Amino acid sequence: AITHNNKLLVWGNAPIDELLNPVELRELLSAGYSKVITGLPATGFTLIPENIYSDEQVKNFARFLNVQADESVFVQQLDSENRIVYKVATNPAEAGDVFGLENTVFGAKGWIKAVAGSNPSDDTLYADISGNRVFFLYYSYGKLRYFNRFEFNNTDELSYYAVLVTDQLKMQPKRTSICLSGELEKGDANTTRLAEFFAGVDSTNLSILQLPNEVEPHHILSLAALALCG
């Protein structure tokens, strides 16, 4: 996504190899930008409360992630109360280094900040869908209480994980709403199936940037929200 004065100019999807060996995006990627923020897609992560985190313990925290030889480990402050330790596959990490690893953030950090700043409701579960992956986020009394990711293969699995999360939070689906963002359309198979279990299912109208009329806020929220991570 390319922005100017808080307005979205260009956005789209491209193979990650375009960052390493640009062809179609050579002109865009070689332009001089005043700021670049790169969200890294994690292959695994764990949250560490700030009050028990220490740099000396990072290797011990990383053991929870079962880090492989082709993965790199990163640590970042997620909010005032949590650090996130996450691992990234070699190819995305190398692609992120194109603009400098110091400009990289945990891929979902912007989305988390956007939800946190929207006065999230105690009876709402937030979900962001990308391909076959879904992030779930829950806040209670303004504090992060749950954050996790699952991979699903069909609408039934997506609904199962959503219900599982509410069960872990000791919430009742029929008294809980789901606010969705990402790759979805109102009334599609995923939203229709979720609506069978939850009190309400809707896409977010949270907008971080000024968007063209043809761009729905929920489609670009996680990408646009990286602007909050500068």
Coordinates of C-alpha atoms in Angstrom, one line a residue:
A1 CA 0.0 0.0 0.0
I2 CA 1.2 3.5 -0.9
T3 CA -0.2 6.5 0.9
H4 CA 0.2 10.3 0.8
N5 CA -1.2 12.7 3.4
N6 CA -3.1 9.9 5.0
K7 CA -4.8 9.0 1.6
L8 CA -4.5 5.6 0.0
L9 CA -3.0 5.9 -3.5
V10 CA -2.2 2.3 -4.5
W11 CA -2.7 -1.1 -3.0
G12 CA -2.6 -4.7 -4.1
N13 CA -1.1 -8.1 -3.8
A14 CA 2.1 -9.4 -5.3
P15 CA 4.4 -12.5 -4.9
I16 CA 6.9 -12.0 -2.1
D17 CA 9.7 -12.6 -4.6
E18 CA 8.8 -9.2 -6.1
L19 CA 10.6 -7.7 -3.0
L20 CA 13.7 -9.7 -3.6
N21 CA 13.8 -9.6 -7.4
P22 CA 11.3 -7.0 -8.5
V23 CA 10.0 -7.1 -12.1
E24 CA 6.4 -5.7 -12.2
L25 CA 6.9 -3.5 -9.1
R26 CA 10.5 -2.4 -9.9
E27 CA 9.5 1.3 -10.3
L28 CA 7.3 1.4 -7.2
L29 CA 9.8 -0.4 -5.0
S30 CA 12.7 1.8 -6.1
A31 CA 10.9 5.1 -5.5
G32 CA 12.1 7.3 -2.6
Y33 CA 9.6 7.1 0.3
S34 CA 9.7 9.2 3.5
K35 CA 8.7 6.2 5.5
V36 CA 8.5 2.5 4.9
I37 CA 6.8 0.0 7.3
T38 CA 7.1 -3.7 6.6
G39 CA 4.8 -6.2 8.3
L40 CA 6.4 -9.6 8.6
P41 CA 4.2 -12.7 8.4
A42 CA 5.0 -14.9 11.5
T43 CA 5.1 -18.7 11.3
G44 CA 4.7 -18.8 15.1
F45 CA 4.5 -16.4 18.1
T46 CA 4.0 -16.1 21.8
L47 CA 3.0 -13.2 24.0
I48 CA 5.2 -12.4 27.1
P49 CA 3.8 -10.1 29.7
E50 CA 6.0 -7.0 30.0
N51 CA 6.4 -7.5 33.8
I52 CA 8.2 -10.8 33.3
Y53 CA 10.1 -10.0 30.1
S54 CA 13.8 -9.6 30.0
D55 CA 16.3 -9.6 27.1
E56 CA 18.4 -12.2 28.8
Q57 CA 15.4 -14.7 28.6
V58 CA 14.7 -14.3 24.9
K59 CA 16.3 -17.6 24.0
N60 CA 14.2 -19.3 26.6
F61 CA 11.0 -17.7 25.4
A62 CA 11.9 -18.7 21.8
R63 CA 12.0 -22.3 22.8
F64 CA 8.2 -22.2 22.9
L65 CA 8.2 -21.6 19.2
N66 CA 10.2 -24.7 18.1
V67 CA 12.4 -22.6 15.8
Q68 CA 13.7 -24.3 12.7
A69 CA 17.0 -23.7 11.0
D70 CA 15.4 -21.7 8.2
E71 CA 13.6 -19.4 10.6
S72 CA 14.6 -16.1 12.3
V73 CA 13.4 -14.9 15.7
F74 CA 12.2 -11.3 16.3
V75 CA 11.1 -9.6 19.5
Q76 CA 8.9 -6.5 19.7
Q77 CA 6.8 -4.6 22.1
L78 CA 3.2 -5.2 21.2
D79 CA 1.5 -2.8 23.6
S80 CA 2.3 -1.3 27.0
E81 CA 1.7 -4.7 28.7
N82 CA 3.0 -7.3 26.3
R83 CA 6.0 -8.2 24.2
I84 CA 5.6 -10.6 21.3
V85 CA 8.3 -13.1 20.4
Y86 CA 7.8 -14.4 16.9
K87 CA 9.6 -16.4 14.2
V88 CA 9.6 -15.7 10.4
A89 CA 10.7 -17.9 7.6
T90 CA 13.9 -17.0 5.8
N91 CA 12.3 -15.8 2.5
P92 CA 10.0 -13.2 4.1
A93 CA 12.7 -12.1 6.5
E94 CA 15.1 -11.5 3.6
A95 CA 12.3 -9.7 1.8
G96 CA 11.7 -7.5 4.8
D97 CA 15.4 -6.6 4.9
V98 CA 15.0 -4.9 1.5
F99 CA 13.7 -1.8 3.4
G100 CA 15.8 -2.5 6.5
L101 CA 14.9 -4.9 9.3
E102 CA 14.7 -1.9 11.7
N103 CA 11.5 -0.9 9.7
T104 CA 9.8 -4.3 10.2
V105 CA 7.0 -5.1 12.6
F106 CA 5.0 -8.1 13.6
G107 CA 2.6 -8.4 10.7
A108 CA -0.7 -8.1 12.7
K109 CA 0.6 -5.4 15.0
G110 CA -1.2 -2.6 13.1
W111 CA -4.5 -4.4 13.2
I112 CA -4.1 -5.0 16.9
K113 CA -3.4 -1.3 17.5
A114 CA -6.4 -0.3 15.3
V115 CA -8.8 -2.5 17.2
A116 CA -7.3 -1.4 20.6
G117 CA -7.8 2.2 19.7
S118 CA -11.5 1.7 18.6
N119 CA -12.8 1.3 22.1
P120 CA -13.4 -2.5 21.6
S121 CA -16.5 -4.0 23.1
D122 CA -16.4 -6.7 25.9
D123 CA -19.0 -8.8 24.0
T124 CA -17.2 -8.7 20.6
L125 CA -14.6 -11.0 19.2
Y126 CA -12.5 -9.5 16.4
A127 CA -11.2 -11.6 13.6
D128 CA -9.0 -11.0 10.5
I129 CA -9.1 -13.5 7.7
S130 CA -6.2 -13.9 5.2
G131 CA -6.3 -16.9 2.9
N132 CA -6.8 -19.9 5.1
R133 CA -5.6 -18.1 8.2
V134 CA -7.6 -16.3 10.8
F135 CA -6.5 -14.1 13.7
F136 CA -8.8 -13.8 16.7
L137 CA -8.5 -10.8 19.1
Y138 CA -10.4 -10.0 22.2
Y139 CA -10.3 -7.1 24.6
S140 CA -12.0 -6.8 28.0
Y141 CA -12.0 -3.5 29.9
G142 CA -9.6 -2.1 27.4
K143 CA -7.0 -4.7 27.9
L144 CA -5.8 -7.4 25.6
R145 CA -7.1 -10.8 26.9
Y146 CA -6.7 -13.1 23.9
F147 CA -4.8 -13.2 20.6
N148 CA -4.2 -16.3 18.5
R149 CA -4.1 -17.6 15.0
F150 CA -5.6 -20.7 13.4
E151 CA -5.5 -22.3 9.9
F152 CA -8.8 -23.5 8.5
N153 CA -9.7 -25.3 5.3
N154 CA -13.5 -24.7 5.1
T155 CA -16.3 -22.7 6.7
D156 CA -17.0 -25.4 9.3
E157 CA -13.4 -25.3 10.6
L158 CA -13.5 -21.5 10.8
S159 CA -16.7 -21.6 12.8
Y160 CA -15.3 -24.3 15.0
Y161 CA -12.2 -22.2 15.9
A162 CA -14.4 -19.2 16.6
V163 CA -16.6 -21.2 19.0
L164 CA -13.5 -22.7 20.5
V165 CA -12.1 -19.2 21.3
T166 CA -15.3 -18.1 22.9
D167 CA -15.3 -21.3 25.0
Q168 CA -11.7 -20.6 26.1
L169 CA -12.8 -17.0 27.1
K170 CA -15.9 -18.4 28.9
M171 CA -18.2 -16.5 26.6
Q172 CA -21.4 -17.7 25.0
P173 CA -21.5 -17.5 21.2
K174 CA -25.2 -16.5 21.2
R175 CA -24.3 -13.5 23.3
T176 CA -21.2 -12.7 21.4
S177 CA -20.7 -10.7 18.1
I178 CA -17.9 -11.2 15.7
C179 CA -16.4 -8.2 13.9
L180 CA -14.6 -9.3 10.7
S181 CA -11.9 -7.8 8.5
G182 CA -9.7 -9.1 5.7
E183 CA -10.7 -11.4 2.8
L184 CA -14.4 -11.7 3.1
E185 CA -17.6 -10.4 1.7
K186 CA -20.9 -9.7 3.4
G187 CA -23.1 -12.7 3.0
D188 CA -20.3 -15.0 1.8
A189 CA -20.1 -18.7 3.0
N190 CA -17.9 -17.8 6.0
T191 CA -20.0 -15.0 7.3
T192 CA -23.2 -17.0 6.7
R193 CA -21.9 -20.0 8.6
L194 CA -20.6 -17.9 11.5
A195 CA -24.0 -16.3 11.8
E196 CA -25.5 -19.6 12.7
F197 CA -23.5 -19.7 15.9
F198 CA -23.1 -16.0 17.0
A199 CA -25.4 -13.2 18.0
G200 CA -24.1 -11.0 15.3
V201 CA -21.5 -11.1 12.4
D202 CA -20.5 -8.0 10.6
S203 CA -17.5 -6.5 8.8
T204 CA -15.6 -3.7 10.4
N205 CA -16.1 -0.1 9.2
L206 CA -12.9 1.0 11.0
S207 CA -10.9 3.1 8.5
I208 CA -7.3 4.2 9.1
L209 CA -6.8 6.0 5.8
Q210 CA -8.9 8.0 3.5
L211 CA -10.0 5.4 1.0
P212 CA -11.3 5.6 -2.6
N213 CA -15.1 4.8 -2.8
E214 CA -14.4 1.4 -4.4
V215 CA -12.3 0.2 -1.5
E216 CA -14.1 -1.3 1.5
P217 CA -12.5 -0.5 4.9
H218 CA -12.5 -4.2 6.0
H219 CA -10.6 -5.4 3.0
I220 CA -7.5 -3.3 3.7
L221 CA -7.7 -2.7 7.5
S222 CA -4.7 -5.0 8.5
L223 CA -2.5 -3.5 5.8
A224 CA -3.6 0.1 6.2
A225 CA -3.2 -0.2 10.0
L226 CA 0.6 -0.7 9.5
A227 CA 0.6 3.1 9.2
L228 CA 0.0 3.2 13.0
C229 CA 3.3 1.4 13.6
G230 CA 5.7 4.1 12.4

